[in-house]
XYZ file of C-alpha atoms in Angstrom:
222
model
C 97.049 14.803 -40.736
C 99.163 11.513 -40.611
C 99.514 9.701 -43.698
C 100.322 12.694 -45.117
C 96.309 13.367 -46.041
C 95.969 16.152 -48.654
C 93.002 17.632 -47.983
C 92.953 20.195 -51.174
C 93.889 17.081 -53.450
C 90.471 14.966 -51.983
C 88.011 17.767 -53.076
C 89.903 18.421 -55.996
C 89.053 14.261 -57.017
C 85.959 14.752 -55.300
C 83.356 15.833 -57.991
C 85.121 13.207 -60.275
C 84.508 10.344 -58.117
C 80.703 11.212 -57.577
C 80.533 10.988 -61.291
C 81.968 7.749 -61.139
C 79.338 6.924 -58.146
C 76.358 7.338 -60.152
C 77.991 5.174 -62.907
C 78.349 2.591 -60.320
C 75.020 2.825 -59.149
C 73.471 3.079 -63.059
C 75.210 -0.534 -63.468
C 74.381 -2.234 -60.086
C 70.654 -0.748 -60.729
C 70.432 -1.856 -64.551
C 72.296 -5.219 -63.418
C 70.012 -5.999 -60.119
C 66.991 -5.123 -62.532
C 67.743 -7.878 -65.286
C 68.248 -10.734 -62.292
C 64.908 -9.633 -60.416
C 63.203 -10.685 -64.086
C 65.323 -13.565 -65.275
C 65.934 -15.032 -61.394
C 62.284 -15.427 -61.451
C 62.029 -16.828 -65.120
C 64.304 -19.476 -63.996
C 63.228 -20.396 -61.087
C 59.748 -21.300 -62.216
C 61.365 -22.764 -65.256
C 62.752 -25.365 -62.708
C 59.330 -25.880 -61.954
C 57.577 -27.172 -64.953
C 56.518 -30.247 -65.624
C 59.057 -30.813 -68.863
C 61.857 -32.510 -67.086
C 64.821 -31.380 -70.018
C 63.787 -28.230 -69.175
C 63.996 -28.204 -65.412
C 67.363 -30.363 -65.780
C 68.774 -28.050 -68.012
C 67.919 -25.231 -66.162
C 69.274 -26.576 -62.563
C 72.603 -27.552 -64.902
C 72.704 -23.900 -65.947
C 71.834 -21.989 -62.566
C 74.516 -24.191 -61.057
C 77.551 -23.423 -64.102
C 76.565 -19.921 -63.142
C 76.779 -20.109 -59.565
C 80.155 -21.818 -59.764
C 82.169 -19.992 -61.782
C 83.172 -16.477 -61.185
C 81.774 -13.187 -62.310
C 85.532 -11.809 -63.505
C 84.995 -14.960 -65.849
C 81.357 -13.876 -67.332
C 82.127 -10.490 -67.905
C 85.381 -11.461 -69.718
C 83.285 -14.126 -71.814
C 80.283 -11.774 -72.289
C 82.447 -8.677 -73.549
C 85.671 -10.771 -75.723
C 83.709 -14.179 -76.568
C 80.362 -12.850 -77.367
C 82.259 -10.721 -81.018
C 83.035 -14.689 -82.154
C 79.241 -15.420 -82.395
C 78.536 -11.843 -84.000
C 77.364 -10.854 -80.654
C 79.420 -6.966 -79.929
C 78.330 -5.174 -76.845
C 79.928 -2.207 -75.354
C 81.453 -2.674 -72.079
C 78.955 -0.859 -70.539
C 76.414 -2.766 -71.608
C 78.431 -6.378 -71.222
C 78.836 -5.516 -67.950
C 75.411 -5.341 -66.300
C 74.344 -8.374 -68.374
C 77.172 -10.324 -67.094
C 75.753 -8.995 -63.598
C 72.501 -10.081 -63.994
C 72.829 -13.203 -65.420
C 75.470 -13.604 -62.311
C 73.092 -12.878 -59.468
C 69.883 -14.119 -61.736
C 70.939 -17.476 -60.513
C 71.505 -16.633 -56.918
C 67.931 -15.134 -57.245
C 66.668 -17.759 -59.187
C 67.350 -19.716 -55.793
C 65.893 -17.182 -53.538
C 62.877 -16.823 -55.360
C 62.618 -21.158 -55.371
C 62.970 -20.985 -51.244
C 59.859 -18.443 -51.151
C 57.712 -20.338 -52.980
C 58.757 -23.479 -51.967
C 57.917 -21.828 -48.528
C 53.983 -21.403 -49.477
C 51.743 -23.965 -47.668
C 50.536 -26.565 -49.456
C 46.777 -25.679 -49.121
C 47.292 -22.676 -51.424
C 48.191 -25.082 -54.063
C 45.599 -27.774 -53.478
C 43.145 -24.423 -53.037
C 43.920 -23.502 -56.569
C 43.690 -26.742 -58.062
C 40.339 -26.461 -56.631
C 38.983 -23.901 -57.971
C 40.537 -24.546 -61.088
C 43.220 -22.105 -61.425
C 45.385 -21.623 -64.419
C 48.935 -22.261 -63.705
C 49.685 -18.373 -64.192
C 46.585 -17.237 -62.467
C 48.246 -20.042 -59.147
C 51.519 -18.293 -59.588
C 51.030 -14.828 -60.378
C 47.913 -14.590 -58.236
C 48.231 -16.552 -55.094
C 52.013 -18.024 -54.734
C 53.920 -15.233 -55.855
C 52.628 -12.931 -53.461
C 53.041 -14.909 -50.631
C 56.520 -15.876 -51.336
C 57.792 -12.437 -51.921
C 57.567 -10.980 -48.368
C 59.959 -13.569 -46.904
C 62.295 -13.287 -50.173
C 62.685 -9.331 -49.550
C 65.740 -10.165 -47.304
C 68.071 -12.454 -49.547
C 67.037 -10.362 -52.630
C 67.786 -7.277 -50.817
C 71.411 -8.787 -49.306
C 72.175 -9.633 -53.367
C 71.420 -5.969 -54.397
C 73.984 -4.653 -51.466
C 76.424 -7.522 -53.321
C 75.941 -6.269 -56.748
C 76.757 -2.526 -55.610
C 80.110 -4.092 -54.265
C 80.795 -6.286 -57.436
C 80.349 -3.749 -59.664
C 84.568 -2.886 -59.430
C 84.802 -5.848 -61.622
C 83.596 -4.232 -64.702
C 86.996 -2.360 -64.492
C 88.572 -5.113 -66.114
C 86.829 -4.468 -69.511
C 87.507 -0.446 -69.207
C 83.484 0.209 -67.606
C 84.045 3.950 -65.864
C 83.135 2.758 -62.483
C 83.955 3.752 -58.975
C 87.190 1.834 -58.502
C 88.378 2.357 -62.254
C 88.005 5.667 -61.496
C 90.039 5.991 -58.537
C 92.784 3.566 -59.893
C 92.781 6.268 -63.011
C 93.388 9.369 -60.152
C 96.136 7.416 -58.258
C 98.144 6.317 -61.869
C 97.899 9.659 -63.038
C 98.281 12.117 -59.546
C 100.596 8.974 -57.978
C 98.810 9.693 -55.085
C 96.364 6.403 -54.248
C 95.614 7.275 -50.265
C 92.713 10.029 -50.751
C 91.088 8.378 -54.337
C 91.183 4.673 -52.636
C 89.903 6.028 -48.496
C 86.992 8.276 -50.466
C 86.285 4.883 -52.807
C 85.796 2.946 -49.618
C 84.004 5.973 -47.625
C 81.275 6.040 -50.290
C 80.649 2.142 -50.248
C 79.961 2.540 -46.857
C 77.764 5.516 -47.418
C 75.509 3.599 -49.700
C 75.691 0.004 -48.611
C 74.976 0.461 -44.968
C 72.050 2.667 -45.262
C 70.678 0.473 -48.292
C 70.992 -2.190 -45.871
C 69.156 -0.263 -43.109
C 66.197 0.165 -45.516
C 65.385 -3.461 -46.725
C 65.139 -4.043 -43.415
C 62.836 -1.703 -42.815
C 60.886 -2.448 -45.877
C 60.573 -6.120 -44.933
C 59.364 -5.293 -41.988
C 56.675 -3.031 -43.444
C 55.535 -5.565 -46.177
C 55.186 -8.046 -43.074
C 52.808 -5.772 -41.004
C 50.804 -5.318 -44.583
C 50.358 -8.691 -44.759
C 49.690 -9.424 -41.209
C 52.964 -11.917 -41.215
């Protein structure tokens, strides 16, 4: 093959980047987890009625949105020890990630609901609906369904940030292949599988929300 492909070297790093893969996808899965729950924590908390709340919030979602991930994992993992806080990398990592994309969700989560008609709202008042019972009863559920495709495009983005952890030694896909090619001095196979296996799982991933969007829309008659 041209390029001088070594085809016994690529399955010999084979089972070692597969490894690797499910590390990636234990981090992208434990990090997309924490911003599903705290994206949707702070987006209602933009919605209360306290306004130092829902300006402090908005000021936060915004610091996060604006400043780069490489810069919250770095703070997370080497500031956190100066306020007693000591995390493993591992564990820095995916909270870095999903306080990252928490805010990114925080503001798909706002456009759903925002999205609900009015009448549900004045319906609930109504009928005299707790605020939890309006939200976690009525609103929610109708803002989900057209939410499925931004949250869905963010979990495809966390998969693909997840080489970033490399910085603070996490065992990831791309660490792992930077590892092969430093110590085989071969980077062509370990770096063509590392992108090979992105595609494998983003594109299909990809595939599926669409699918499952559409599915939740014929469930709910949308």
């Amino acid at each position: 093959m041209s390029f001088n492909w070594r085809w016994d070297f690529t399955w010999e790093i084979l089972p070692r980047l597969l490894g690797a893969t499910l590390n990636t996808l234990i981090a992208a899965g434990a990090g997309y987890a924490i911003a599903l729950v705290l994206g949707l924590v702070l987006a209602l908390a933009q919605r209360t009625g306290w306004r130092p709340i829902t300006v402090a919030v908005r000021e936060f979602v915004e610091f996060i949105r604006s400043t780069p991930l490489v810069l919250q994992i770095f703070f997370v993992f080497y500031v956190g020890p100066q306020f007693g806080i000591r995390l493993s990398p591992w564990t820095s990592g995916m909270i870095a990630i999903g306080l990252h994309y928490s805010a990114y969700l925080s503001e798909v989560y706002r456009a759903g609901i925002d999205a609900v008609p009015r009448g549900q709202w004045e319906a609930c008042r109504a009928l005299n609906m707790s605020t939890r019972d309006t939200y976690f009863r009525i609103i929610i559920p109708q803002a989900l369904p057209p939410s499925i495709a931004g949250m869905g495009n963010y979990l495809v983005g966390i998969f693909k940030d997840t080489p970033m952890l490399s910085v603070i030694g996490v065992a990831e896909l791309m660490h792992t292949a930077n590892a092969i090619g430093s110590e085989s001095y071969r980077f062509l196979e370990p770096f063509t599988l590392v992108g090979l296996i992105y595609l494998a799982i983003s594109l299909p991933t990809a595939g599926l929300i669409r699918l499952f969007e559409g599915w939740v829309r014929r469930k709910l008659g949308m």
